[in-house]
Amino acid sequence: MSNRESRPDRLQTRRGFLKNTAGAIAGGTLLSSSQFTLGDPPTVGIIVDPEDLRLHSEPAAWAISRLLDALKTKGMASRLSRSFAEESTSQYQIAIASSRSALARRFLDSARLSIPEVPEALGIIPNGSGRSLLIAGSDTRGLVYALLETADRIVYSLDPARAIWAGAAAVQRPATPIRSITRLFTSEPEDKPWFYHKQFWEKYLSMLAAERYNRFSLAFGLGYNAPRNVPDSYFYFAYPFLLSVPGYKVRARGLSDEERDRNFFMLRWIAQQTKARGLHFQLALWTHAYNFIDSPNVNYTIEGLSPENHAAYCRTALQQLLKQIPEIDGVTFRAHSESGVPEKSYDFWRAIFDGVKSSGRRVEIDIHSKGIEHKLLDMALETGLPVNVSPKFSAEHMGLPYHQASIRELERSAPTNPNASVEAQRRFTRYGYADYLHEDRRYGVLWRMWPGTQRLLLWGDPAMAAAYSRASTFAGSSGMELCEPLSFKGRMGSGSPGGREQYADPSLRPAAGDWQKYLYSYRVWGRLLYDPETHPEVWRRPLKNEIGAAAPHYEEALAQASRILPLVTTAHHPSASNNSYWPEIYTDMPIVSEKRNSYGDTPSPKRFANCGSLDPVLFSSAAEFAGEVVSNRRTGKYSPLDVAQWLEGFAEAAENHLKQAESKGPRPSAEFRRWAVDIRAQSALGRFFAEKLRAAVEFALYESRKDRPALDRAVQHYRAARAAWKTLIDFTQDAYVRDLTFGRERRLRGHWADRLAAVDADLADMEKLSREDVNPASSGAAEGSNSPAGDPQAANSTKAHGPAPVIPNVSYRAQVRHNPVQSFQRGAAVPIELNAGELNLSGAWLYYRHANQAETYRVTEMTWRF
C-alpha cells in the first residue's frame, strides 16, 4: 500500500459552503420547543454575505455549523439569507461578517465601536433593538472564536434571547499570540486507542478551538529521557512508523506495512481536522535515535540505518512527511543529546533543517531550549523559516506564575573543566529563560510548561491562569504551550492495556474518556491565556448551568486547592527533574537522616531542611531560615513559615468552600464528586507540606543550638504532617487505582499509600532522637509516644498559631512598596525607589542583572532620601 489515498471528506467544501449550509438548515434544525412555551419556537435568520471570502473557509463553515447546533439545542429554527431584507419575518437575526465588511460596519458604526485590526480579534455586537446581532472577526480565526463564543452563550443560557440579542456588546483581542496544547504519544498499549479514535479527535479538537487555543501539538518520541533501556519504542523514532521512504530500506521490525500506512493516514486526518477548526498543527519529533542502548527486549527495532545514512534518511523522511501532509504548520525538535543525536552534530541538524526548508512551504521550526547553543539557532534561522526556541517555564514542573528571579546554583554555575560537554557548560538552560531573551533576537520564545508537578489531580485557578498569561509574553515572548493532564501516563514503558484508567471507583470514570475530567482546566487555561482580563462569567457558565447555587463554592474551592502544589514546587524543590520529584504523590525527603534520601540533584547534606527552592533568592530553605533566626539577621526572603501559613490558608479555604458547595442542592454528579476527591487530596497535601516545613525549621533550630523545646515542637509538627498524609490516603484509596503509572521507577508510580512508610521511618528517627536527648531544658511535649502516628490530639493541635511562637514571622514586606518607573531612556540612569513608610529599616540592598539567568546578581546598597 502506498502513502497516497484520496483525502477524507472535508466538513465543508469551500465553493459549496453557502449551498451546503443552506441545505443543512433546510433539513430541519427544530428539536423541541421546551425552551419556549408561548406560540411557535423563534426563528433565527442567519445573514451571510456571499462575497465575504472568509466565510467560505472550512473553519468558518465548521464554526457556523456549531452555532446552528447550539440554536437547535434550544429549539430555535434557523434559515440562511443573504440580506436583512430577506429576514423581515424572523424574530431574530444574526449577521456573520468580516470586521471590515460593509455588513459589519453597519453595526459597528451604530454602536460606535471598532474591532482591532490584529489577528484573532472578535466582536459580538447587538444593534440595540433586541433582535439583531453582529458576529465578526478581524480574520478567520477571530470569526471562528466569535461564532463559538455565541454558541457557548446560547448552550449555557436559560434565556438565550436575553443572553445574546439583549446582551452587552463584546470586543476582544488576544493578549497572548500562541496558546498551545501538546498531547504526547508515549505508550503503545495506552495511547493507540485514542490515536485511532476519530470521535475522540472530533470532540477534543472542537473543545480546543472553542476554548481559544490556537495551536495543537502532537508529540512523538518523548517516552524516554534518552534512548536507553527502551522496551516500548512505538513512535519513539517516528519516521518508520509513518513512511516508506524511497531509496531507503528502513523499517520498524515487527510493524506491518498496513499498520504503518494506517498511522500515516490517521496522522494526516488529525492534521486536517485540526486545520478545519482553525488551529495551527504542530508535529513534535523529540527523538531521532534509531539505535536503542541496553534494550534487549525492545518491541520494535529499527532496521536499515547506520551512521552513514542516518542524517540523509531523516532529511528525506521529514521532507516527504511535510509534502504529503501540507496541514503540518510547524515541527518541534529536541536537539540536545537526549534526542539520541550527540551534541555538536551540526551536519545532522543542518540536514534536518534543510528537510523542513525543502518541503517548499513556510513551516515553523521550534527547538527545545535545553542544552543547545546559539550556533544551532543560527543554523535554523539560515533556512529563512520562522524559528522558535522553547524554554521550560518552571524547570520540569508547574511553579508559581512568574519568571524566577533566580535559578538554583546547581544549574547556574559553570563547570571548571574546560572540556566539559556543551550541556554541562550550558546547564543553566535546563529551565527558565536562560540567555535566550536577547533584545535583538531573530527567533521567537515560546514557553513550555512541563507536566511534572500536577499530572493527575484536577487544576483550575483563574487568578493563576491569568498571571501565567501575563508572564508568557515577558520580554516580547510569544506565549505558552501546556502539556496536557496525563501527559506522561504510561511513560518509559510503564503502560499496559487499559492502563490509562485512573479511577478504581467505576462511578467516577468520565463516560466519554479520561480527558473530559479536565474540561474545566482546559477552559480556564484557554480563555485566560487569550485574555487575562476575561470576565468570570465565561468560565462559570458550565458550572452555573449544571449546579446552580453551588457553582461559586466549587469554583473557589478548586481555585484555592490549585494554588497548593505550584507553591510547594517553587518553595521546596529537591529536584528540577520530573523523573525524580513528583510533589503530587511525593516521595518523602527525610528531615533526620540523609541515608533515607532518594533525590540526587539537591544540595548536600541531602535532607529536607537543606533542600532549597526553585527560586533561591526569593525563598529560603529551612536551614537558611534557622540561621537567620539564630543570627538575628533577616535576609528578606520568604521563609518556610511564610509558605506553611499560605499552604494552610489555601487548604482551609478550599475545605470550607467545598463544604458549602456540598451543602447546597442534591447529591453532586460524578463530575463534582471527582472535583471533591481532588480538592480534598490537594488540601491534605497542603496541610502535610505546611507541617513538614514547620517541623524542618524547628529541627534545624534544634541542631544549630541544641534547643530541646524546638525538637519537641518538630516532633509535634511532624506528627501533624503524618496525620495529614494519612487523611490524604483515606480520601484517595477507594477513588484511585493503586498503581498510577507515570514511569517505571517506584517514585513515578504507585499510590499515596505507598509513601507512608517513608514518612513513618523519618518520624520514628526524630522521635527516637527526642527520647534519647535528656537535655533538662526539655518541655516533655513529645514524651510517651513511640507510635509513628503519635498522639492524634497533639498532632491536630499544632496549627500555625501553636505551639509557642518563638520564631518571628516576616511582617514587614507588606509595608514596603516599590514605585516602578513609568518610562526610561536607553543609556540613561533609571531610578529604583523603595518606599519604607514608617518602617524602621536598617538598610536596603538592590539586586540587579540583565534578563539572563546565567548571570549573577550585582548588589548595591540603596541610599536614603528624606
PDB file of N, CA and C in Angstrom, residues 223-252:
ATOM      1  N   GLY A 223       8.818   9.548  25.177  1.00  0.00           N
ATOM      2  CA  GLY A 223       8.535   8.495  26.146  1.00  0.00           C
ATOM      3  C   GLY A 223       9.702   8.176  27.061  1.00  0.00           C
ATOM      4  N   TYR A 224      10.908   8.607  26.683  1.00  0.00           N
ATOM      5  CA  TYR A 224      12.113   8.338  27.468  1.00  0.00           C
ATOM      6  C   TYR A 224      12.992   9.581  27.462  1.00  0.00           C
ATOM      7  N   ASN A 225      13.879   9.657  28.448  1.00  0.00           N
ATOM      8  CA  ASN A 225      14.811  10.778  28.521  1.00  0.00           C
ATOM      9  C   ASN A 225      15.992  10.588  27.584  1.00  0.00           C
ATOM     10  N   ALA A 226      16.256   9.355  27.231  1.00  0.00           N
ATOM     11  CA  ALA A 226      17.366   9.037  26.342  1.00  0.00           C
ATOM     12  C   ALA A 226      17.092   7.649  25.778  1.00  0.00           C
ATOM     13  N   PRO A 227      17.683   7.302  24.627  1.00  0.00           N
ATOM     14  CA  PRO A 227      17.406   6.003  24.011  1.00  0.00           C
ATOM     15  C   PRO A 227      18.138   4.851  24.692  1.00  0.00           C
ATOM     16  N   ARG A 228      17.857   4.651  25.951  1.00  0.00           N
ATOM     17  CA  ARG A 228      18.481   3.588  26.729  1.00  0.00           C
ATOM     18  C   ARG A 228      17.395   2.854  27.521  1.00  0.00           C
ATOM     19  N   ASN A 229      17.506   1.534  27.568  1.00  0.00           N
ATOM     20  CA  ASN A 229      16.519   0.705  28.282  1.00  0.00           C
ATOM     21  C   ASN A 229      15.112   1.039  27.787  1.00  0.00           C
ATOM     22  N   VAL A 230      14.902   0.792  26.503  1.00  0.00           N
ATOM     23  CA  VAL A 230      13.644   1.129  25.823  1.00  0.00           C
ATOM     24  C   VAL A 230      12.876  -0.160  25.528  1.00  0.00           C
ATOM     25  N   PRO A 231      11.868  -0.511  26.315  1.00  0.00           N
ATOM     26  CA  PRO A 231      11.056  -1.688  25.973  1.00  0.00           C
ATOM     27  C   PRO A 231       9.971  -1.395  24.937  1.00  0.00           C
ATOM     28  N   ASP A 232       9.425  -0.164  24.944  1.00  0.00           N
ATOM     29  CA  ASP A 232       8.322   0.202  24.054  1.00  0.00           C
ATOM     30  C   ASP A 232       8.789   1.347  23.167  1.00  0.00           C
ATOM     31  N   SER A 233       9.075   1.049  21.906  1.00  0.00           N
ATOM     32  CA  SER A 233       9.630   2.064  21.001  1.00  0.00           C
ATOM     33  C   SER A 233       8.611   2.570  19.993  1.00  0.00           C
ATOM     34  N   TYR A 234       7.341   2.300  20.184  1.00  0.00           N
ATOM     35  CA  TYR A 234       6.336   2.710  19.194  1.00  0.00           C
ATOM     36  C   TYR A 234       6.315   4.231  19.063  1.00  0.00           C
ATOM     37  N   PHE A 235       6.524   4.735  17.859  1.00  0.00           N
ATOM     38  CA  PHE A 235       6.567   6.161  17.546  1.00  0.00           C
ATOM     39  C   PHE A 235       7.730   6.885  18.237  1.00  0.00           C
ATOM     40  N   TYR A 236       8.632   6.157  18.889  1.00  0.00           N
ATOM     41  CA  TYR A 236       9.751   6.848  19.557  1.00  0.00           C
ATOM     42  C   TYR A 236      10.633   7.511  18.500  1.00  0.00           C
ATOM     43  N   PHE A 237      11.113   6.741  17.519  1.00  0.00           N
ATOM     44  CA  PHE A 237      11.717   7.292  16.303  1.00  0.00           C
ATOM     45  C   PHE A 237      10.632   7.177  15.252  1.00  0.00           C
ATOM     46  N   ALA A 238       9.976   8.286  14.952  1.00  0.00           N
ATOM     47  CA  ALA A 238       8.638   8.232  14.359  1.00  0.00           C
ATOM     48  C   ALA A 238       8.609   7.868  12.874  1.00  0.00           C
ATOM     49  N   TYR A 239       9.611   8.273  12.082  1.00  0.00           N
ATOM     50  CA  TYR A 239       9.501   8.147  10.630  1.00  0.00           C
ATOM     51  C   TYR A 239       9.143   6.733  10.152  1.00  0.00           C
ATOM     52  N   PRO A 240       9.819   5.670  10.633  1.00  0.00           N
ATOM     53  CA  PRO A 240       9.489   4.334  10.105  1.00  0.00           C
ATOM     54  C   PRO A 240       8.081   3.858  10.480  1.00  0.00           C
ATOM     55  N   PHE A 241       7.460   4.489  11.451  1.00  0.00           N
ATOM     56  CA  PHE A 241       6.096   4.137  11.834  1.00  0.00           C
ATOM     57  C   PHE A 241       5.064   4.863  10.973  1.00  0.00           C
ATOM     58  N   LEU A 242       5.548   5.748  10.090  1.00  0.00           N
ATOM     59  CA  LEU A 242       4.648   6.562   9.270  1.00  0.00           C
ATOM     60  C   LEU A 242       4.898   6.426   7.772  1.00  0.00           C
ATOM     61  N   LEU A 243       6.146   6.157   7.371  1.00  0.00           N
ATOM     62  CA  LEU A 243       6.527   6.309   5.966  1.00  0.00           C
ATOM     63  C   LEU A 243       7.402   5.168   5.481  1.00  0.00           C
ATOM     64  N   SER A 244       7.251   4.875   4.211  1.00  0.00           N
ATOM     65  CA  SER A 244       8.246   4.112   3.473  1.00  0.00           C
ATOM     66  C   SER A 244       8.968   5.107   2.581  1.00  0.00           C
ATOM     67  N   VAL A 245      10.237   5.345   2.835  1.00  0.00           N
ATOM     68  CA  VAL A 245      10.983   6.397   2.136  1.00  0.00           C
ATOM     69  C   VAL A 245      11.707   5.797   0.944  1.00  0.00           C
ATOM     70  N   PRO A 246      11.405   6.249  -0.252  1.00  0.00           N
ATOM     71  CA  PRO A 246      12.074   5.716  -1.457  1.00  0.00           C
ATOM     72  C   PRO A 246      13.596   5.849  -1.342  1.00  0.00           C
ATOM     73  N   GLY A 247      14.278   4.785  -1.726  1.00  0.00           N
ATOM     74  CA  GLY A 247      15.739   4.795  -1.696  1.00  0.00           C
ATOM     75  C   GLY A 247      16.324   4.292  -0.394  1.00  0.00           C
ATOM     76  N   TYR A 248      15.488   4.008   0.588  1.00  0.00           N
ATOM     77  CA  TYR A 248      15.965   3.536   1.886  1.00  0.00           C
ATOM     78  C   TYR A 248      15.150   2.314   2.313  1.00  0.00           C
ATOM     79  N   LYS A 249      15.825   1.272   2.721  1.00  0.00           N
ATOM     80  CA  LYS A 249      15.148   0.074   3.218  1.00  0.00           C
ATOM     81  C   LYS A 249      15.079   0.142   4.743  1.00  0.00           C
ATOM     82  N   VAL A 250      14.432   1.181   5.218  1.00  0.00           N
ATOM     83  CA  VAL A 250      14.317   1.409   6.664  1.00  0.00           C
ATOM     84  C   VAL A 250      12.919   1.006   7.100  1.00  0.00           C
ATOM     85  N   ARG A 251      12.836   0.239   8.175  1.00  0.00           N
ATOM     86  CA  ARG A 251      11.537  -0.169   8.683  1.00  0.00           C
ATOM     87  C   ARG A 251      11.632  -0.440  10.183  1.00  0.00           C
ATOM     88  N   ALA A 252      10.486  -0.410  10.838  1.00  0.00           N
ATOM     89  CA  ALA A 252      10.380  -0.833  12.234  1.00  0.00           C
ATOM     90  C   ALA A 252      10.053  -2.317  12.209  1.00  0.00           C
TER      91      ALA A 252
END
